[in-house]
Amino acid sequence: MNPEGSQKIFDVSEYDLAATLTSGQAFRWRFRDGGWESVVGSRWVRLRENKKTIIAETALPVSAWNWLRDYLRLDVDLPEIIATFPDDEPMRAAIKACRGLRLLRQNPWECLASFILSSTKQIVQIEQIVGLLCERFGQPVTVPTGHERVFAFPTFARLAQISDAELRACKMGFRAPYLLATAKMLVNKEVVLENLHRRPLDEARGELLKFPGVGNKIADCVLLFAFGFPTAFPVDVWVMKALRELYFPKRRVKLNRLQKFSQTHFGPNAGYAQQYLFHYVRKIL
DNA sequence: AACCAGGACACAA
DNA sequence: TTGTGTCATGGT
């Protein structure tokens, strides 16, 4: 393919790349030429899946692949996770419909910024906004010869010096001041994202809630998709629909009640269960 | 053409 | 604590 780059074959089982990369946890993966392309950190990468392998290809030489193993969480034993799900009808249906669905481990800042931009937006629109942001303010990364230009996710230091108007021009609307203020707080070290994964869940959530535009739902997304807290359970409109229609049919249950239910019912890997429900209801509704 | 989208926030009651 | 309007933009 590209003689300058590297290729690596990972042995995997129960890993559905398409489901994982399009399930609304990451917003920068695109399917092209038979593979999934994105930027992880500052590296362009293309992933293809065979029966029992994932083939990774980079544009630059790579000596160690732990950055990608970590991102894809290749060490996770999925059947072991699924075995902890509650044994009820909705979960059985979701598991059956989402074989191989995984959670990623994303960069905290990119994840936080992306989900600040996600509120009351459809996934396709979030992808568009994030795409514009990277294209306009991100550092260019090396791509295979002849490939279109690709950019890294912009740093918070870079975004902190961008005007409100420039951000709104990326179609993010009222979310622009939230993103800008968040970037500035990070520059000033009012909140530090590093090592947040070592803190207790509630403390880590408390730190994330300090950012403007971040409430419980977005905080839980970052806790789950970036910091790897296995019980974080973001409840958005889709998960709310899933919980209402699958667990409380024909009863008008309030969001607060659903959140309490989610914290007690889904076990030590509730976050994974949540992702299965999310992906499941979006397929059947 | 209405309705809705991986919400958060200020403000009522 | 629980409910309502508002914010910006575009897909379905």
PDB file of C-alpha atoms (C1' of nucleotides) in Angstrom:
ATOM      1  CA  MET A   1       0.000   0.000   0.000  1.00  0.00           C
ATOM      2  CA  ASN A   2       2.109   2.890   1.256  1.00  0.00           C
ATOM      3  CA  PRO A   3       5.756   1.809   1.443  1.00  0.00           C
ATOM      4  CA  GLU A   4       6.586   4.409   4.098  1.00  0.00           C
ATOM      5  CA  GLY A   5       3.972   3.177   6.560  1.00  0.00           C
ATOM      6  CA  SER A   6       3.476   0.138   8.737  1.00  0.00           C
ATOM      7  CA  GLN A   7       1.002  -2.677   8.941  1.00  0.00           C
ATOM      8  CA  LYS A   8       0.015  -4.845  11.861  1.00  0.00           C
ATOM      9  CA  ILE A   9      -2.335  -7.769  12.235  1.00  0.00           C
ATOM     10  CA  PHE A  10      -4.155  -8.215  15.542  1.00  0.00           C
ATOM     11  CA  ASP A  11      -5.874 -11.445  16.466  1.00  0.00           C
ATOM     12  CA  VAL A  12      -9.319 -10.677  17.817  1.00  0.00           C
ATOM     13  CA  SER A  13     -12.601 -12.382  18.563  1.00  0.00           C
ATOM     14  CA  GLU A  14     -16.030 -10.838  18.950  1.00  0.00           C
ATOM     15  CA  TYR A  15     -14.999  -7.443  17.582  1.00  0.00           C
ATOM     16  CA  ASP A  16     -17.439  -5.705  15.259  1.00  0.00           C
ATOM     17  CA  LEU A  17     -15.505  -2.704  13.979  1.00  0.00           C
ATOM     18  CA  ALA A  18     -18.393  -1.200  12.033  1.00  0.00           C
ATOM     19  CA  ALA A  19     -20.781  -1.331  14.962  1.00  0.00           C
ATOM     20  CA  THR A  20     -18.164  -0.015  17.361  1.00  0.00           C
ATOM     21  CA  LEU A  21     -16.947   2.861  15.214  1.00  0.00           C
ATOM     22  CA  THR A  22     -20.428   4.050  14.214  1.00  0.00           C
ATOM     23  CA  SER A  23     -22.192   3.651  17.554  1.00  0.00           C
ATOM     24  CA  GLY A  24     -22.026   7.313  18.515  1.00  0.00           C
ATOM     25  CA  GLN A  25     -19.036   7.177  20.851  1.00  0.00           C
ATOM     26  CA  ALA A  26     -16.445   8.489  18.361  1.00  0.00           C
ATOM     27  CA  PHE A  27     -17.170  10.870  15.507  1.00  0.00           C
ATOM     28  CA  ARG A  28     -14.169  10.793  13.215  1.00  0.00           C
ATOM     29  CA  TRP A  29     -14.260   7.341  11.575  1.00  0.00           C
ATOM     30  CA  ARG A  30     -15.075   7.117   7.887  1.00  0.00           C
ATOM     31  CA  PHE A  31     -15.452   4.019   5.736  1.00  0.00           C
ATOM     32  CA  ARG A  32     -13.500   4.237   2.484  1.00  0.00           C
ATOM     33  CA  ASP A  33     -11.724   1.786   0.171  1.00  0.00           C
ATOM     34  CA  GLY A  34     -12.852  -1.148   2.246  1.00  0.00           C
ATOM     35  CA  GLY A  35     -11.478   0.183   5.509  1.00  0.00           C
ATOM     36  CA  TRP A  36     -12.192   2.486   8.439  1.00  0.00           C
ATOM     37  CA  GLU A  37     -10.027   5.605   8.485  1.00  0.00           C
ATOM     38  CA  SER A  38      -9.412   8.141  11.226  1.00  0.00           C
ATOM     39  CA  VAL A  39      -6.757   9.856  13.290  1.00  0.00           C
ATOM     40  CA  VAL A  40      -5.791   8.364  16.631  1.00  0.00           C
ATOM     41  CA  GLY A  41      -3.632  10.782  18.565  1.00  0.00           C
ATOM     42  CA  SER A  42      -1.567  12.298  15.790  1.00  0.00           C
ATOM     43  CA  ARG A  43      -1.447   9.199  13.580  1.00  0.00           C
ATOM     44  CA  TRP A  44      -3.537   8.533  10.521  1.00  0.00           C
ATOM     45  CA  VAL A  45      -4.754   4.948  10.621  1.00  0.00           C
ATOM     46  CA  ARG A  46      -6.888   2.604   8.512  1.00  0.00           C
ATOM     47  CA  LEU A  47      -8.518  -0.508   9.968  1.00  0.00           C
ATOM     48  CA  ARG A  48      -9.858  -3.482   8.105  1.00  0.00           C
ATOM     49  CA  GLU A  49     -11.512  -6.497   9.684  1.00  0.00           C
ATOM     50  CA  ASN A  50     -11.252 -10.065   8.573  1.00  0.00           C
ATOM     51  CA  LYS A  51     -12.756 -13.093  10.257  1.00  0.00           C
ATOM     52  CA  LYS A  52     -10.570 -13.244  13.320  1.00  0.00           C
ATOM     53  CA  THR A  53      -8.240 -10.312  12.780  1.00  0.00           C
ATOM     54  CA  ILE A  54      -8.057  -6.555  12.577  1.00  0.00           C
ATOM     55  CA  ILE A  55      -5.491  -5.251  10.121  1.00  0.00           C
ATOM     56  CA  ALA A  56      -4.119  -1.833  10.967  1.00  0.00           C
ATOM     57  CA  GLU A  57      -2.253   0.353   8.534  1.00  0.00           C
ATOM     58  CA  THR A  58      -0.472   3.636   9.248  1.00  0.00           C
ATOM     59  CA  ALA A  59       1.045   6.284   7.042  1.00  0.00           C
ATOM     60  CA  LEU A  60       4.235   6.557   9.093  1.00  0.00           C
ATOM     61  CA  PRO A  61       6.452   3.776  10.418  1.00  0.00           C
ATOM     62  CA  VAL A  62       5.331   2.404  13.761  1.00  0.00           C
ATOM     63  CA  SER A  63       7.485   0.375  16.106  1.00  0.00           C
ATOM     64  CA  ALA A  64       5.054  -0.135  18.994  1.00  0.00           C
ATOM     65  CA  TRP A  65       1.302  -0.549  18.758  1.00  0.00           C
ATOM     66  CA  ASN A  66       0.188  -0.085  22.340  1.00  0.00           C
ATOM     67  CA  TRP A  67      -1.490   3.234  21.429  1.00  0.00           C
ATOM     68  CA  LEU A  68      -3.872   1.360  19.138  1.00  0.00           C
ATOM     69  CA  ARG A  69      -4.353  -1.650  21.411  1.00  0.00           C
ATOM     70  CA  ASP A  70      -5.290   0.796  24.110  1.00  0.00           C
ATOM     71  CA  TYR A  71      -7.653   2.814  21.912  1.00  0.00           C
ATOM     72  CA  LEU A  72      -9.470  -0.288  20.652  1.00  0.00           C
ATOM     73  CA  ARG A  73      -9.280  -1.971  24.072  1.00  0.00           C
ATOM     74  CA  LEU A  74      -8.072  -5.182  22.455  1.00  0.00           C
ATOM     75  CA  ASP A  75      -7.313  -6.615  25.900  1.00  0.00           C
ATOM     76  CA  VAL A  76     -10.983  -6.625  26.905  1.00  0.00           C
ATOM     77  CA  ASP A  77     -12.609 -10.047  27.119  1.00  0.00           C
ATOM     78  CA  LEU A  78     -16.045  -9.255  25.729  1.00  0.00           C
ATOM     79  CA  PRO A  79     -17.832 -12.493  26.686  1.00  0.00           C
ATOM     80  CA  GLU A  80     -16.638 -11.894  30.221  1.00  0.00           C
ATOM     81  CA  ILE A  81     -18.188  -8.420  30.154  1.00  0.00           C
ATOM     82  CA  ILE A  82     -21.465  -9.617  28.664  1.00  0.00           C
ATOM     83  CA  ALA A  83     -21.700 -12.347  31.278  1.00  0.00           C
ATOM     84  CA  THR A  84     -22.163  -9.607  33.890  1.00  0.00           C
ATOM     85  CA  PHE A  85     -25.207  -8.094  32.127  1.00  0.00           C
ATOM     86  CA  PRO A  86     -28.595  -8.695  33.762  1.00  0.00           C
ATOM     87  CA  ASP A  87     -30.304 -11.767  32.362  1.00  0.00           C
ATOM     88  CA  ASP A  88     -33.515 -10.164  31.170  1.00  0.00           C
ATOM     89  CA  GLU A  89     -35.365 -10.053  27.877  1.00  0.00           C
ATOM     90  CA  PRO A  90     -34.310  -6.543  26.731  1.00  0.00           C
ATOM     91  CA  MET A  91     -30.621  -7.246  27.341  1.00  0.00           C
ATOM     92  CA  ARG A  92     -30.786 -10.628  25.628  1.00  0.00           C
ATOM     93  CA  ALA A  93     -32.318  -8.953  22.572  1.00  0.00           C
ATOM     94  CA  ALA A  94     -29.726  -6.162  22.605  1.00  0.00           C
ATOM     95  CA  ILE A  95     -26.831  -8.625  22.920  1.00  0.00           C
ATOM     96  CA  LYS A  96     -28.184 -10.671  20.040  1.00  0.00           C
ATOM     97  CA  ALA A  97     -28.553  -7.577  17.845  1.00  0.00           C
ATOM     98  CA  CYS A  98     -25.138  -6.085  18.675  1.00  0.00           C
ATOM     99  CA  ARG A  99     -22.668  -8.977  18.576  1.00  0.00           C
ATOM    100  CA  GLY A 100     -19.121  -7.674  18.818  1.00  0.00           C
ATOM    101  CA  LEU A 101     -20.008  -4.141  19.879  1.00  0.00           C
ATOM    102  CA  ARG A 102     -17.200  -2.659  21.970  1.00  0.00           C
ATOM    103  CA  LEU A 103     -16.262   0.461  23.877  1.00  0.00           C
ATOM    104  CA  LEU A 104     -13.213   2.476  22.864  1.00  0.00           C
ATOM    105  CA  ARG A 105     -10.765   4.310  25.105  1.00  0.00           C
ATOM    106  CA  GLN A 106     -10.545   7.800  23.626  1.00  0.00           C
ATOM    107  CA  ASN A 107      -8.452  10.838  24.346  1.00  0.00           C
ATOM    108  CA  PRO A 108     -10.198  12.733  27.198  1.00  0.00           C
ATOM    109  CA  TRP A 109      -9.969  16.194  25.662  1.00  0.00           C
ATOM    110  CA  GLU A 110     -11.202  15.113  22.240  1.00  0.00           C
ATOM    111  CA  CYS A 111     -13.996  13.142  23.859  1.00  0.00           C
ATOM    112  CA  LEU A 112     -14.991  16.015  26.155  1.00  0.00           C
ATOM    113  CA  ALA A 113     -14.972  18.573  23.344  1.00  0.00           C
ATOM    114  CA  SER A 114     -16.867  16.298  20.971  1.00  0.00           C
ATOM    115  CA  PHE A 115     -19.630  15.644  23.466  1.00  0.00           C
ATOM    116  CA  ILE A 116     -19.926  19.325  24.385  1.00  0.00           C
ATOM    117  CA  LEU A 117     -20.723  19.717  20.689  1.00  0.00           C
ATOM    118  CA  SER A 118     -23.147  16.794  20.727  1.00  0.00           C
ATOM    119  CA  SER A 119     -26.070  18.206  22.683  1.00  0.00           C
ATOM    120  CA  THR A 120     -29.344  17.996  20.751  1.00  0.00           C
ATOM    121  CA  LYS A 121     -27.489  17.132  17.573  1.00  0.00           C
ATOM    122  CA  GLN A 122     -27.822  14.069  15.397  1.00  0.00           C
ATOM    123  CA  ILE A 123     -24.700  11.935  15.075  1.00  0.00           C
ATOM    124  CA  VAL A 124     -24.212  12.893  11.414  1.00  0.00           C
ATOM    125  CA  GLN A 125     -24.244  16.554  12.390  1.00  0.00           C
ATOM    126  CA  ILE A 126     -21.790  16.007  15.233  1.00  0.00           C
ATOM    127  CA  GLU A 127     -19.486  14.336  12.732  1.00  0.00           C
ATOM    128  CA  GLN A 128     -19.805  17.331  10.446  1.00  0.00           C
ATOM    129  CA  ILE A 129     -19.081  19.876  13.189  1.00  0.00           C
ATOM    130  CA  VAL A 130     -16.076  17.928  14.504  1.00  0.00           C
ATOM    131  CA  GLY A 131     -14.863  17.519  10.928  1.00  0.00           C
ATOM    132  CA  LEU A 132     -14.971  21.261  10.292  1.00  0.00           C
ATOM    133  CA  LEU A 133     -13.234  21.961  13.587  1.00  0.00           C
ATOM    134  CA  CYS A 134     -10.346  19.616  12.748  1.00  0.00           C
ATOM    135  CA  GLU A 135     -10.076  20.789   9.174  1.00  0.00           C
ATOM    136  CA  ARG A 136      -9.850  24.442  10.162  1.00  0.00           C
ATOM    137  CA  PHE A 137      -7.879  24.337  13.409  1.00  0.00           C
ATOM    138  CA  GLY A 138      -6.196  20.942  13.615  1.00  0.00           C
ATOM    139  CA  GLN A 139      -2.595  20.102  12.826  1.00  0.00           C
ATOM    140  CA  PRO A 140      -2.170  18.264   9.513  1.00  0.00           C
ATOM    141  CA  VAL A 141      -1.081  14.635   9.896  1.00  0.00           C
ATOM    142  CA  THR A 142       0.878  12.489   7.483  1.00  0.00           C
ATOM    143  CA  VAL A 143      -1.308  10.428   5.155  1.00  0.00           C
ATOM    144  CA  PRO A 144      -0.525   7.859   2.449  1.00  0.00           C
ATOM    145  CA  THR A 145       0.630   9.280  -0.875  1.00  0.00           C
ATOM    146  CA  GLY A 146      -2.278  10.556  -2.900  1.00  0.00           C
ATOM    147  CA  HIS A 147      -4.671  10.498   0.033  1.00  0.00           C
ATOM    148  CA  GLU A 148      -6.712  13.604   0.859  1.00  0.00           C
ATOM    149  CA  ARG A 149      -5.464  15.869   3.629  1.00  0.00           C
ATOM    150  CA  VAL A 150      -6.368  14.855   7.177  1.00  0.00           C
ATOM    151  CA  PHE A 151      -6.027  16.794  10.416  1.00  0.00           C
ATOM    152  CA  ALA A 152      -5.605  15.968  14.068  1.00  0.00           C
ATOM    153  CA  PHE A 153      -8.176  17.068  16.606  1.00  0.00           C
ATOM    154  CA  PRO A 154      -7.196  20.621  17.642  1.00  0.00           C
ATOM    155  CA  THR A 155      -5.603  21.051  21.067  1.00  0.00           C
ATOM    156  CA  PHE A 156      -7.407  23.023  23.774  1.00  0.00           C
ATOM    157  CA  ALA A 157      -4.529  25.511  23.686  1.00  0.00           C
ATOM    158  CA  ARG A 158      -5.330  26.187  20.039  1.00  0.00           C
ATOM    159  CA  LEU A 159      -9.085  26.389  20.517  1.00  0.00           C
ATOM    160  CA  ALA A 160      -8.707  28.742  23.466  1.00  0.00           C
ATOM    161  CA  GLN A 161      -7.443  31.450  21.127  1.00  0.00           C
ATOM    162  CA  ILE A 162     -10.195  31.125  18.548  1.00  0.00           C
ATOM    163  CA  SER A 163     -13.050  33.620  18.374  1.00  0.00           C
ATOM    164  CA  ASP A 164     -16.678  32.810  19.077  1.00  0.00           C
ATOM    165  CA  ALA A 165     -17.530  33.708  15.493  1.00  0.00           C
ATOM    166  CA  GLU A 166     -14.958  31.298  14.063  1.00  0.00           C
ATOM    167  CA  LEU A 167     -16.341  28.495  16.196  1.00  0.00           C
ATOM    168  CA  ARG A 168     -19.927  29.278  15.225  1.00  0.00           C
ATOM    169  CA  ALA A 169     -18.803  29.138  11.613  1.00  0.00           C
ATOM    170  CA  CYS A 170     -18.227  25.428  12.261  1.00  0.00           C
ATOM    171  CA  LYS A 171     -22.010  25.190  12.728  1.00  0.00           C
ATOM    172  CA  MET A 172     -21.862  24.529  16.446  1.00  0.00           C
ATOM    173  CA  GLY A 173     -24.296  27.331  17.334  1.00  0.00           C
ATOM    174  CA  PHE A 174     -24.947  27.946  21.025  1.00  0.00           C
ATOM    175  CA  ARG A 175     -22.342  25.331  21.965  1.00  0.00           C
ATOM    176  CA  ALA A 176     -19.504  27.637  20.855  1.00  0.00           C
ATOM    177  CA  PRO A 177     -19.179  29.591  24.133  1.00  0.00           C
ATOM    178  CA  TYR A 178     -19.244  26.313  26.085  1.00  0.00           C
ATOM    179  CA  LEU A 179     -16.377  24.870  24.070  1.00  0.00           C
ATOM    180  CA  LEU A 180     -14.384  28.083  24.206  1.00  0.00           C
ATOM    181  CA  ALA A 181     -14.779  28.488  27.969  1.00  0.00           C
ATOM    182  CA  THR A 182     -13.884  24.826  28.509  1.00  0.00           C
ATOM    183  CA  ALA A 183     -10.709  25.192  26.452  1.00  0.00           C
ATOM    184  CA  LYS A 184      -9.716  28.261  28.458  1.00  0.00           C
ATOM    185  CA  MET A 185     -10.322  26.478  31.767  1.00  0.00           C
ATOM    186  CA  LEU A 186      -7.987  23.708  30.632  1.00  0.00           C
ATOM    187  CA  VAL A 187      -5.319  26.203  29.581  1.00  0.00           C
ATOM    188  CA  ASN A 188      -5.559  27.797  33.039  1.00  0.00           C
ATOM    189  CA  LYS A 189      -5.447  24.360  34.676  1.00  0.00           C
ATOM    190  CA  GLU A 190      -8.667  25.072  36.553  1.00  0.00           C
ATOM    191  CA  VAL A 191      -9.413  21.418  35.870  1.00  0.00           C
ATOM    192  CA  VAL A 192      -6.792  18.839  34.926  1.00  0.00           C
ATOM    193  CA  LEU A 193      -7.885  15.855  32.871  1.00  0.00           C
ATOM    194  CA  GLU A 194      -4.744  13.781  33.383  1.00  0.00           C
ATOM    195  CA  ASN A 195      -5.113  11.139  36.079  1.00  0.00           C
ATOM    196  CA  LEU A 196      -8.842  11.752  36.462  1.00  0.00           C
ATOM    197  CA  HIS A 197      -9.229   8.034  35.791  1.00  0.00           C
ATOM    198  CA  ARG A 198      -7.445   7.321  39.082  1.00  0.00           C
ATOM    199  CA  ARG A 199     -10.005   9.245  41.135  1.00  0.00           C
ATOM    200  CA  PRO A 200     -13.243   7.781  42.474  1.00  0.00           C
ATOM    201  CA  LEU A 201     -16.103   7.971  39.961  1.00  0.00           C
ATOM    202  CA  ASP A 202     -18.043  10.692  41.767  1.00  0.00           C
ATOM    203  CA  GLU A 203     -14.978  12.889  42.190  1.00  0.00           C
ATOM    204  CA  ALA A 204     -14.065  12.531  38.535  1.00  0.00           C
ATOM    205  CA  ARG A 205     -17.635  13.366  37.537  1.00  0.00           C
ATOM    206  CA  GLY A 206     -17.560  16.390  39.845  1.00  0.00           C
ATOM    207  CA  GLU A 207     -14.500  17.709  38.043  1.00  0.00           C
ATOM    208  CA  LEU A 208     -16.105  17.287  34.625  1.00  0.00           C
ATOM    209  CA  LEU A 209     -19.287  19.025  35.797  1.00  0.00           C
ATOM    210  CA  LYS A 210     -17.240  22.169  36.386  1.00  0.00           C
ATOM    211  CA  PHE A 211     -17.065  22.731  32.644  1.00  0.00           C
ATOM    212  CA  PRO A 212     -19.826  24.874  31.133  1.00  0.00           C
ATOM    213  CA  GLY A 213     -22.073  22.884  28.844  1.00  0.00           C
ATOM    214  CA  VAL A 214     -21.304  19.664  30.692  1.00  0.00           C
ATOM    215  CA  GLY A 215     -24.135  18.095  32.686  1.00  0.00           C
ATOM    216  CA  ASN A 216     -24.605  14.549  33.904  1.00  0.00           C
ATOM    217  CA  LYS A 217     -25.140  13.019  30.488  1.00  0.00           C
ATOM    218  CA  ILE A 218     -22.052  14.452  28.826  1.00  0.00           C
ATOM    219  CA  ALA A 219     -19.955  13.879  31.950  1.00  0.00           C
ATOM    220  CA  ASP A 220     -20.950  10.217  31.913  1.00  0.00           C
ATOM    221  CA  CYS A 221     -20.055   9.945  28.226  1.00  0.00           C
ATOM    222  CA  VAL A 222     -16.530  11.171  28.963  1.00  0.00           C
ATOM    223  CA  LEU A 223     -16.227   9.003  32.056  1.00  0.00           C
ATOM    224  CA  LEU A 224     -17.216   5.959  30.020  1.00  0.00           C
ATOM    225  CA  PHE A 225     -15.692   6.565  26.581  1.00  0.00           C
ATOM    226  CA  ALA A 226     -12.430   8.226  27.638  1.00  0.00           C
ATOM    227  CA  PHE A 227     -11.696   7.450  31.276  1.00  0.00           C
ATOM    228  CA  GLY A 228     -12.995   3.900  31.209  1.00  0.00           C
ATOM    229  CA  PHE A 229     -15.273   4.008  34.247  1.00  0.00           C
ATOM    230  CA  PRO A 230     -17.249   0.813  33.652  1.00  0.00           C
ATOM    231  CA  THR A 231     -20.374   1.856  35.538  1.00  0.00           C
ATOM    232  CA  ALA A 232     -20.826   5.310  33.989  1.00  0.00           C
ATOM    233  CA  PHE A 233     -24.240   5.211  32.336  1.00  0.00           C
ATOM    234  CA  PRO A 234     -25.097   8.187  30.104  1.00  0.00           C
ATOM    235  CA  VAL A 235     -28.839   8.558  29.605  1.00  0.00           C
ATOM    236  CA  ASP A 236     -29.659  10.399  26.399  1.00  0.00           C
ATOM    237  CA  VAL A 237     -32.959  10.495  24.516  1.00  0.00           C
ATOM    238  CA  TRP A 238     -32.321   7.084  22.929  1.00  0.00           C
ATOM    239  CA  VAL A 239     -31.321   5.287  26.107  1.00  0.00           C
ATOM    240  CA  MET A 240     -34.286   6.966  27.785  1.00  0.00           C
ATOM    241  CA  LYS A 241     -36.539   5.556  25.086  1.00  0.00           C
ATOM    242  CA  ALA A 242     -34.934   2.143  25.499  1.00  0.00           C
ATOM    243  CA  LEU A 243     -35.388   2.102  29.254  1.00  0.00           C
ATOM    244  CA  ARG A 244     -38.971   3.352  29.046  1.00  0.00           C
ATOM    245  CA  GLU A 245     -40.163   1.089  26.279  1.00  0.00           C
ATOM    246  CA  LEU A 246     -38.235  -2.043  27.225  1.00  0.00           C
ATOM    247  CA  TYR A 247     -38.333  -1.913  31.007  1.00  0.00           C
ATOM    248  CA  PHE A 248     -41.300   0.312  31.869  1.00  0.00           C
ATOM    249  CA  PRO A 249     -43.793  -0.052  28.995  1.00  0.00           C
ATOM    250  CA  LYS A 250     -46.993   1.969  29.325  1.00  0.00           C
ATOM    251  CA  ARG A 251     -45.815   3.802  32.419  1.00  0.00           C
ATOM    252  CA  ARG A 252     -44.667   7.386  32.404  1.00  0.00           C
ATOM    253  CA  VAL A 253     -41.372   7.203  34.289  1.00  0.00           C
ATOM    254  CA  LYS A 254     -39.367  10.327  34.948  1.00  0.00           C
ATOM    255  CA  LEU A 255     -35.720  10.720  33.929  1.00  0.00           C
ATOM    256  CA  ASN A 256     -34.564  10.836  37.532  1.00  0.00           C
ATOM    257  CA  ARG A 257     -36.187   7.491  38.236  1.00  0.00           C
ATOM    258  CA  LEU A 258     -34.589   5.999  35.125  1.00  0.00           C
ATOM    259  CA  GLN A 259     -31.152   7.155  36.234  1.00  0.00           C
ATOM    260  CA  LYS A 260     -31.598   5.507  39.608  1.00  0.00           C
ATOM    261  CA  PHE A 261     -32.740   2.326  37.898  1.00  0.00           C
ATOM    262  CA  SER A 262     -29.714   2.382  35.602  1.00  0.00           C
ATOM    263  CA  GLN A 263     -27.349   2.644  38.552  1.00  0.00           C
ATOM    264  CA  THR A 264     -28.682  -0.451  40.268  1.00  0.00           C
ATOM    265  CA  HIS A 265     -29.873  -2.764  37.536  1.00  0.00           C
ATOM    266  CA  PHE A 266     -27.054  -3.212  35.035  1.00  0.00           C
ATOM    267  CA  GLY A 267     -24.168  -4.423  37.164  1.00  0.00           C
ATOM    268  CA  PRO A 268     -20.416  -3.772  37.187  1.00  0.00           C
ATOM    269  CA  ASN A 269     -20.258  -3.129  33.425  1.00  0.00           C
ATOM    270  CA  ALA A 270     -23.377  -0.997  33.151  1.00  0.00           C
ATOM    271  CA  GLY A 271     -21.634   1.292  30.686  1.00  0.00           C
ATOM    272  CA  TYR A 272     -21.272  -1.517  28.178  1.00  0.00           C
ATOM    273  CA  ALA A 273     -24.890  -2.512  28.738  1.00  0.00           C
ATOM    274  CA  GLN A 274     -25.890   1.086  28.068  1.00  0.00           C
ATOM    275  CA  GLN A 275     -24.017   1.057  24.741  1.00  0.00           C
ATOM    276  CA  TYR A 276     -25.778  -2.140  23.739  1.00  0.00           C
ATOM    277  CA  LEU A 277     -29.167  -0.628  24.533  1.00  0.00           C
ATOM    278  CA  PHE A 278     -28.287   2.562  22.675  1.00  0.00           C
ATOM    279  CA  HIS A 279     -27.174   0.750  19.545  1.00  0.00           C
ATOM    280  CA  TYR A 280     -30.065  -1.692  19.740  1.00  0.00           C
ATOM    281  CA  VAL A 281     -32.902   0.849  19.929  1.00  0.00           C
ATOM    282  CA  ARG A 282     -31.347   2.932  17.191  1.00  0.00           C
ATOM    283  CA  LYS A 283     -31.437  -0.112  14.950  1.00  0.00           C
ATOM    284  CA  ILE A 284     -35.014  -1.152  15.669  1.00  0.00           C
ATOM    285  CA  LEU A 285     -36.686   2.285  15.924  1.00  0.00           C
TER     286      LEU A 285
ATOM    287  C1'  DA B   1     -43.596  21.214   6.858  1.00  0.00           C
ATOM    288  C1'  DA B   2     -43.398  19.991  11.354  1.00  0.00           C
ATOM    289  C1'  DC B   3     -40.685  17.422  14.455  1.00  0.00           C
ATOM    290  C1'  DC B   4     -36.518  15.977  16.501  1.00  0.00           C
ATOM    291  C1'  DA B   5     -31.543  15.401  17.538  1.00  0.00           C
ATOM    292  C1'  DG B   6     -26.113  10.947  22.402  1.00  0.00           C
ATOM    293  C1'  DG B   7     -28.484  18.521  26.649  1.00  0.00           C
ATOM    294  C1'  DA B   8     -27.477  22.233  29.596  1.00  0.00           C
ATOM    295  C1'  DC B   9     -28.974  26.182  31.916  1.00  0.00           C
ATOM    296  C1'  DA B  10     -31.655  29.887  34.029  1.00  0.00           C
ATOM    297  C1'  DC B  11     -35.736  30.546  36.122  1.00  0.00           C
ATOM    298  C1'  DA B  12     -40.261  29.520  37.807  1.00  0.00           C
ATOM    299  C1'  DA B  13     -43.451  27.210  41.058  1.00  0.00           C
TER     300       DA B  13
ATOM    301  C1'  DT C   1     -37.130  18.968  43.904  1.00  0.00           C
ATOM    302  C1'  DT C   2     -39.788  19.071  39.199  1.00  0.00           C
ATOM    303  C1'  DG C   3     -41.380  21.622  35.115  1.00  0.00           C
ATOM    304  C1'  DT C   4     -40.810  24.994  31.061  1.00  0.00           C
ATOM    305  C1'  DG C   5     -38.580  28.020  27.605  1.00  0.00           C
ATOM    306  C1'  DT C   6     -34.375  28.927  25.160  1.00  0.00           C
ATOM    307  C1'  DC C   7     -30.293  28.241  22.716  1.00  0.00           C
ATOM    308  C1'  DA C   8     -28.500  26.970  16.646  1.00  0.00           C
ATOM    309  C1'  DT C   9     -28.681  24.119  12.992  1.00  0.00           C
ATOM    310  C1'  DG C  10     -29.998  20.717   9.791  1.00  0.00           C
ATOM    311  C1'  DG C  11     -31.714  15.635   8.989  1.00  0.00           C
ATOM    312  C1'  DT C  12     -35.661  12.848   8.440  1.00  0.00           C
TER     313       DT C  12
END
